[in-house]
mmCIF file of C-alpha atoms and ligand atoms in Angstrom:
data_model
loop_
_atom_site.group_PDB
_atom_site.id
_atom_site.type_symbol
_atom_site.label_atom_id
_atom_site.label_comp_id
_atom_site.label_asym_id
_atom_site.label_seq_id
_atom_site.Cartn_x
_atom_site.Cartn_y
_atom_site.Cartn_z
ATOM 1 C CA MET A 1 -23.394 47.212 39.182
ATOM 2 C CA LYS A 2 -19.951 48.842 39.189
ATOM 3 C CA LYS A 3 -17.837 48.040 36.116
ATOM 4 C CA GLY A 4 -13.957 47.972 35.722
ATOM 5 C CA MET A 5 -11.226 46.513 33.773
ATOM 6 C CA THR A 6 -9.822 43.658 35.942
ATOM 7 C CA ILE A 7 -8.001 41.632 33.102
ATOM 8 C CA VAL A 8 -5.959 39.471 35.233
ATOM 9 C CA TYR A 9 -6.376 38.781 39.013
ATOM 10 C CA PRO A 10 -4.718 36.328 41.496
ATOM 11 C CA GLU A 11 -7.053 33.523 42.729
ATOM 12 C CA TYR A 12 -5.997 30.388 44.579
ATOM 13 C CA ASP A 13 -2.458 29.621 43.311
ATOM 14 C CA GLY A 14 -3.139 30.873 39.746
ATOM 15 C CA LEU A 15 -3.015 33.986 37.692
ATOM 16 C CA TYR A 16 -6.703 34.242 36.233
ATOM 17 C CA ILE A 17 -7.381 35.855 33.097
ATOM 18 C CA ASN A 18 -10.876 37.550 32.591
ATOM 19 C CA LEU A 19 -11.573 37.915 28.824
ATOM 20 C CA THR A 20 -15.254 38.349 28.680
ATOM 21 C CA ASN A 21 -18.560 38.514 30.661
ATOM 22 C CA ARG A 22 -20.379 36.982 27.862
ATOM 23 C CA CYS A 23 -22.014 33.422 28.545
ATOM 24 C CA PRO A 24 -24.961 31.595 26.973
ATOM 25 C CA CYS A 25 -25.977 29.907 30.223
ATOM 26 C CA ALA A 26 -27.827 31.102 33.416
ATOM 27 C CA CYS A 27 -26.835 28.556 35.957
ATOM 28 C CA THR A 28 -28.953 28.279 38.931
ATOM 29 C CA PHE A 29 -25.843 28.323 41.130
ATOM 30 C CA CYS A 30 -23.760 31.009 39.336
ATOM 31 C CA ILE A 31 -22.137 33.228 41.602
ATOM 32 C CA ARG A 32 -22.696 36.016 39.123
ATOM 33 C CA GLN A 33 -26.485 35.894 39.764
ATOM 34 C CA ARG A 34 -26.198 36.148 43.504
ATOM 35 C CA ALA A 35 -24.585 38.549 45.868
ATOM 36 C CA TRP A 36 -20.944 38.399 45.802
ATOM 37 C CA GLY A 37 -19.189 37.125 48.943
ATOM 38 C CA ALA A 38 -16.415 38.971 50.703
ATOM 39 C CA GLU A 39 -13.758 36.563 49.775
ATOM 40 C CA PHE A 40 -13.794 38.020 46.248
ATOM 41 C CA ASP A 41 -12.290 41.397 46.501
ATOM 42 C CA ASN A 42 -12.247 42.178 42.831
ATOM 43 C CA VAL A 43 -15.993 41.494 42.435
ATOM 44 C CA ASP A 44 -17.183 44.759 40.830
ATOM 45 C CA THR A 45 -14.121 45.042 38.304
ATOM 46 C CA LEU A 46 -14.583 41.553 36.900
ATOM 47 C CA TRP A 47 -17.671 43.009 35.140
ATOM 48 C CA LEU A 48 -15.764 44.413 32.359
ATOM 49 C CA GLU A 49 -16.433 47.829 30.853
ATOM 50 C CA ARG A 50 -15.652 46.475 27.550
ATOM 51 C CA GLU A 51 -13.734 43.268 26.525
ATOM 52 C CA PRO A 52 -9.906 43.530 26.345
ATOM 53 C CA THR A 53 -7.927 43.003 23.168
ATOM 54 C CA ALA A 54 -5.271 40.282 23.082
ATOM 55 C CA ALA A 55 -2.575 43.033 23.243
ATOM 56 C CA GLU A 56 -4.315 44.465 26.402
ATOM 57 C CA VAL A 57 -4.368 40.999 27.969
ATOM 58 C CA ILE A 58 -0.680 40.274 27.126
ATOM 59 C CA GLU A 59 0.234 43.760 28.591
ATOM 60 C CA ALA A 60 -1.624 42.958 31.787
ATOM 61 C CA VAL A 61 0.010 39.500 32.056
ATOM 62 C CA LYS A 62 3.380 40.872 31.431
ATOM 63 C CA ALA A 63 2.889 43.642 34.244
ATOM 64 C CA GLU A 64 1.849 40.854 36.581
ATOM 65 C CA CYS A 65 4.721 38.544 35.769
ATOM 66 C CA LYS A 66 7.072 41.417 36.639
ATOM 67 C CA SER A 67 5.515 41.671 40.097
ATOM 68 C CA GLU A 68 6.755 39.985 43.238
ATOM 69 C CA ARG A 69 3.737 37.759 43.264
ATOM 70 C CA PHE A 70 4.602 35.877 40.082
ATOM 71 C CA SER A 71 6.742 33.284 41.797
ATOM 72 C CA LEU A 72 3.579 32.194 43.703
ATOM 73 C CA TYR A 73 1.666 31.411 40.564
ATOM 74 C CA LYS A 74 1.471 27.786 39.377
ATOM 75 C CA GLU A 75 -0.658 28.087 36.341
ATOM 76 C CA PHE A 76 -2.453 30.614 34.061
ATOM 77 C CA VAL A 77 -6.201 30.124 34.119
ATOM 78 C CA PHE A 78 -8.743 31.558 31.486
ATOM 79 C CA CYS A 79 -11.722 31.758 33.551
ATOM 80 C CA GLY A 80 -13.089 35.139 33.987
ATOM 81 C CA TYR A 81 -16.415 36.198 34.981
ATOM 82 C CA GLY A 82 -18.235 34.576 31.869
ATOM 83 C CA GLU A 83 -17.444 31.917 29.330
ATOM 84 C CA PRO A 84 -13.797 32.439 27.945
ATOM 85 C CA THR A 85 -14.339 30.793 24.614
ATOM 86 C CA GLU A 86 -16.813 33.561 23.952
ATOM 87 C CA ALA A 87 -13.768 35.430 23.116
ATOM 88 C CA LEU A 88 -11.840 32.444 21.412
ATOM 89 C CA ASP A 89 -9.639 34.346 19.091
ATOM 90 C CA VAL A 90 -8.225 36.521 21.780
ATOM 91 C CA LEU A 91 -7.902 33.395 24.124
ATOM 92 C CA LEU A 92 -5.927 31.546 21.399
ATOM 93 C CA GLU A 93 -3.594 34.620 20.730
ATOM 94 C CA VAL A 94 -3.015 35.010 24.401
ATOM 95 C CA ALA A 95 -2.298 31.240 24.830
ATOM 96 C CA ARG A 96 0.212 31.368 22.085
ATOM 97 C CA PHE A 97 1.963 34.125 23.932
ATOM 98 C CA LEU A 98 1.844 32.416 27.270
ATOM 99 C CA LYS A 99 3.405 29.321 25.792
ATOM 100 C CA ALA A 100 6.101 31.121 24.000
ATOM 101 C CA ASN A 101 7.152 33.149 26.938
ATOM 102 C CA TYR A 102 6.440 31.106 30.372
ATOM 103 C CA SER A 103 6.944 27.614 31.683
ATOM 104 C CA LEU A 104 3.687 27.560 33.504
ATOM 105 C CA PRO A 105 0.802 25.404 32.604
ATOM 106 C CA VAL A 106 -2.187 26.971 30.979
ATOM 107 C CA ARG A 107 -5.841 25.886 31.928
ATOM 108 C CA VAL A 108 -9.141 26.927 30.312
ATOM 109 C CA ASN A 109 -12.213 26.786 32.539
ATOM 110 C CA THR A 110 -15.174 26.394 30.135
ATOM 111 C CA ASN A 111 -18.975 25.303 30.241
ATOM 112 C CA GLY A 112 -18.207 23.030 27.354
ATOM 113 C CA LEU A 113 -20.489 24.662 24.936
ATOM 114 C CA CYS A 114 -17.623 26.113 22.843
ATOM 115 C CA ASP A 115 -18.398 24.336 19.843
ATOM 116 C CA LEU A 116 -21.905 25.569 19.625
ATOM 117 C CA ILE A 117 -20.665 29.082 20.608
ATOM 118 C CA ASN A 118 -18.195 29.324 17.878
ATOM 119 C CA LYS A 119 -19.723 26.954 15.368
ATOM 120 C CA LYS A 120 -16.821 24.845 14.815
ATOM 121 C CA HIS A 121 -14.651 22.175 16.758
ATOM 122 C CA VAL A 122 -12.658 24.043 19.295
ATOM 123 C CA ALA A 123 -10.665 21.147 20.952
ATOM 124 C CA PRO A 124 -8.212 20.696 18.044
ATOM 125 C CA LEU A 125 -7.252 24.412 18.240
ATOM 126 C CA PHE A 126 -6.229 23.956 21.911
ATOM 127 C CA GLU A 127 -3.592 21.411 20.964
ATOM 128 C CA GLY A 128 -0.067 22.543 22.055
ATOM 129 C CA LEU A 129 -1.454 25.619 23.861
ATOM 130 C CA ILE A 130 -3.744 24.504 26.638
ATOM 131 C CA ASP A 131 -2.570 21.965 29.307
ATOM 132 C CA THR A 132 -5.819 21.446 31.147
ATOM 133 C CA VAL A 133 -9.360 21.937 30.253
ATOM 134 C CA SER A 134 -11.958 22.146 33.125
ATOM 135 C CA ILE A 135 -15.412 21.506 31.770
ATOM 136 C CA SER A 136 -18.640 22.086 33.805
ATOM 137 C CA LEU A 137 -20.570 18.842 33.507
ATOM 138 C CA ASN A 138 -23.062 19.686 36.249
ATOM 139 C CA SER A 139 -25.167 16.491 35.915
ATOM 140 C CA GLY A 140 -25.067 13.094 34.304
ATOM 141 C CA SER A 141 -28.618 13.741 33.087
ATOM 142 C CA ALA A 142 -29.562 15.917 30.130
ATOM 143 C CA ASP A 143 -32.853 17.074 31.809
ATOM 144 C CA VAL A 144 -31.198 17.938 35.039
ATOM 145 C CA TYR A 145 -28.552 19.677 33.096
ATOM 146 C CA GLU A 146 -30.943 21.836 31.367
ATOM 147 C CA LYS A 147 -32.964 22.925 34.269
ATOM 148 C CA THR A 148 -29.646 23.749 36.182
ATOM 149 C CA VAL A 149 -27.644 25.415 33.630
ATOM 150 C CA ARG A 150 -30.568 26.921 31.414
ATOM 151 C CA PRO A 151 -28.343 27.217 28.184
ATOM 152 C CA VAL A 152 -29.733 29.355 25.310
ATOM 153 C CA PHE A 153 -29.043 26.309 23.181
ATOM 154 C CA GLY A 154 -31.642 24.128 24.802
ATOM 155 C CA LYS A 155 -31.632 20.351 24.138
ATOM 156 C CA ASP A 156 -28.537 20.801 21.816
ATOM 157 C CA ALA A 157 -26.312 21.827 24.902
ATOM 158 C CA TYR A 158 -25.609 18.627 26.737
ATOM 159 C CA PRO A 159 -24.816 16.459 23.745
ATOM 160 C CA ALA A 160 -22.516 19.195 22.514
ATOM 161 C CA LEU A 161 -20.893 19.439 25.971
ATOM 162 C CA ILE A 162 -20.300 15.595 25.988
ATOM 163 C CA GLU A 163 -18.874 15.621 22.300
ATOM 164 C CA PHE A 164 -16.537 18.331 23.128
ATOM 165 C CA ALA A 165 -15.245 16.620 26.136
ATOM 166 C CA LYS A 166 -14.653 13.438 24.022
ATOM 167 C CA GLU A 167 -12.695 15.346 21.587
ATOM 168 C CA ALA A 168 -10.915 17.404 24.209
ATOM 169 C CA VAL A 169 -9.182 14.343 25.744
ATOM 170 C CA ARG A 170 -7.634 13.721 22.225
ATOM 171 C CA PHE A 171 -6.024 17.193 22.068
ATOM 172 C CA VAL A 172 -5.481 18.291 25.627
ATOM 173 C CA PRO A 173 -3.237 16.410 28.192
ATOM 174 C CA LYS A 174 -5.790 16.725 31.101
ATOM 175 C CA VAL A 175 -9.430 17.114 30.854
ATOM 176 C CA VAL A 176 -11.331 17.776 34.187
ATOM 177 C CA MET A 177 -15.231 17.491 34.410
ATOM 178 C CA THR A 178 -16.828 19.251 37.417
ATOM 179 C CA THR A 179 -19.832 18.990 39.208
ATOM 180 C CA VAL A 180 -20.991 21.182 42.367
ATOM 181 C CA GLU A 181 -21.773 19.572 45.654
ATOM 182 C CA LYS A 182 -25.318 19.995 46.829
ATOM 183 C CA THR A 183 -26.812 20.844 43.499
ATOM 184 C CA ILE A 184 -27.357 17.158 42.423
ATOM 185 C CA SER A 185 -28.178 14.067 44.160
ATOM 186 C CA ASP A 186 -25.596 11.402 45.211
ATOM 187 C CA GLU A 187 -26.784 9.197 42.492
ATOM 188 C CA ASP A 188 -26.208 11.844 39.889
ATOM 189 C CA GLN A 189 -22.769 12.392 41.184
ATOM 190 C CA ALA A 190 -22.018 8.693 40.758
ATOM 191 C CA LYS A 191 -23.510 8.780 37.162
ATOM 192 C CA CYS A 192 -20.955 11.796 36.345
ATOM 193 C CA SER A 193 -18.120 9.715 37.850
ATOM 194 C CA ALA A 194 -18.892 6.905 35.636
ATOM 195 C CA LEU A 195 -19.376 9.159 32.497
ATOM 196 C CA CYS A 196 -15.955 10.877 33.029
ATOM 197 C CA LYS A 197 -14.178 7.426 33.527
ATOM 198 C CA GLU A 198 -15.699 6.535 30.139
ATOM 199 C CA ILE A 199 -14.684 9.704 28.562
ATOM 200 C CA GLY A 200 -11.207 9.636 30.062
ATOM 201 C CA ALA A 201 -11.691 12.735 32.119
ATOM 202 C CA VAL A 202 -11.073 13.317 35.695
ATOM 203 C CA HIS A 203 -14.282 13.925 37.820
ATOM 204 C CA ARG A 204 -13.917 16.707 40.443
ATOM 205 C CA ILE A 205 -16.696 17.785 42.790
ATOM 206 C CA ARG A 206 -16.523 21.502 43.450
ATOM 207 C CA LYS A 207 -17.382 23.063 46.722
ATOM 208 C CA TYR A 208 -20.881 24.990 46.734
ATOM 209 C CA ILE A 209 -20.119 28.471 47.557
ATOM 210 C CA ASP A 210 -23.189 29.462 49.745
ATOM 211 C CA ILE A 211 -23.536 33.265 50.159
HETATM 212 S S1 SF4 B 301 -21.526 28.575 32.735
HETATM 213 FE FE1 SF4 B 301 -20.340 29.685 34.376
HETATM 214 S S2 SF4 B 301 -20.469 31.912 33.941
HETATM 215 FE FE2 SF4 B 301 -22.054 30.842 32.614
HETATM 216 S S3 SF4 B 301 -23.880 31.089 34.138
HETATM 217 FE FE3 SF4 B 301 -22.882 28.969 34.505
HETATM 218 S S4 SF4 B 301 -21.638 29.352 36.253
HETATM 219 FE FE4 SF4 B 301 -22.131 31.299 35.394
#
């Protein structure tokens, strides 16, 4: 696999930020585990040669924001090709820079296991820095979740994800919880919708990318 240093990249209508390739999960549907589709031009270089420092990320953002494309972006998204909260300190430092210098909203796409990864409560650290957290819920059942996501944390993972989501709604203006179409039953999707409603999150069913 060819590696590179794509730290920021345009995707949909956002400027996506790639901090790390680390992730404690091995989701059965993860696009990293399958051949990449042609729609992702930057596939190879999203595998980082090394993780960027906060200063390098900030420089990459500044350079992109000077480009003609900047007016097309509607948000900054910490997403990457891994779990962004694996690089939590860098994420927070860059988020502080984004909030201080730009008016675009900031989103974090996370597997929701950030408290287990960082051994502390992460949601309060997002207050005032992150506008949206998008959490991969994947199932309304802990058993299905474990079989689908295969987290290194085993049975501790699902309850930790739910607790993080409940805490996130207190500190972040918008919390979205996602499932992926075709990967779970209609009954499970309905269960996820009910769970999101109870938590106070938006349920979004993502498109399955079949490669
Ligand atoms: S949490 Fe995201 S990056 Fe990690 S294995 Fe699952 S889909 Fe891939």
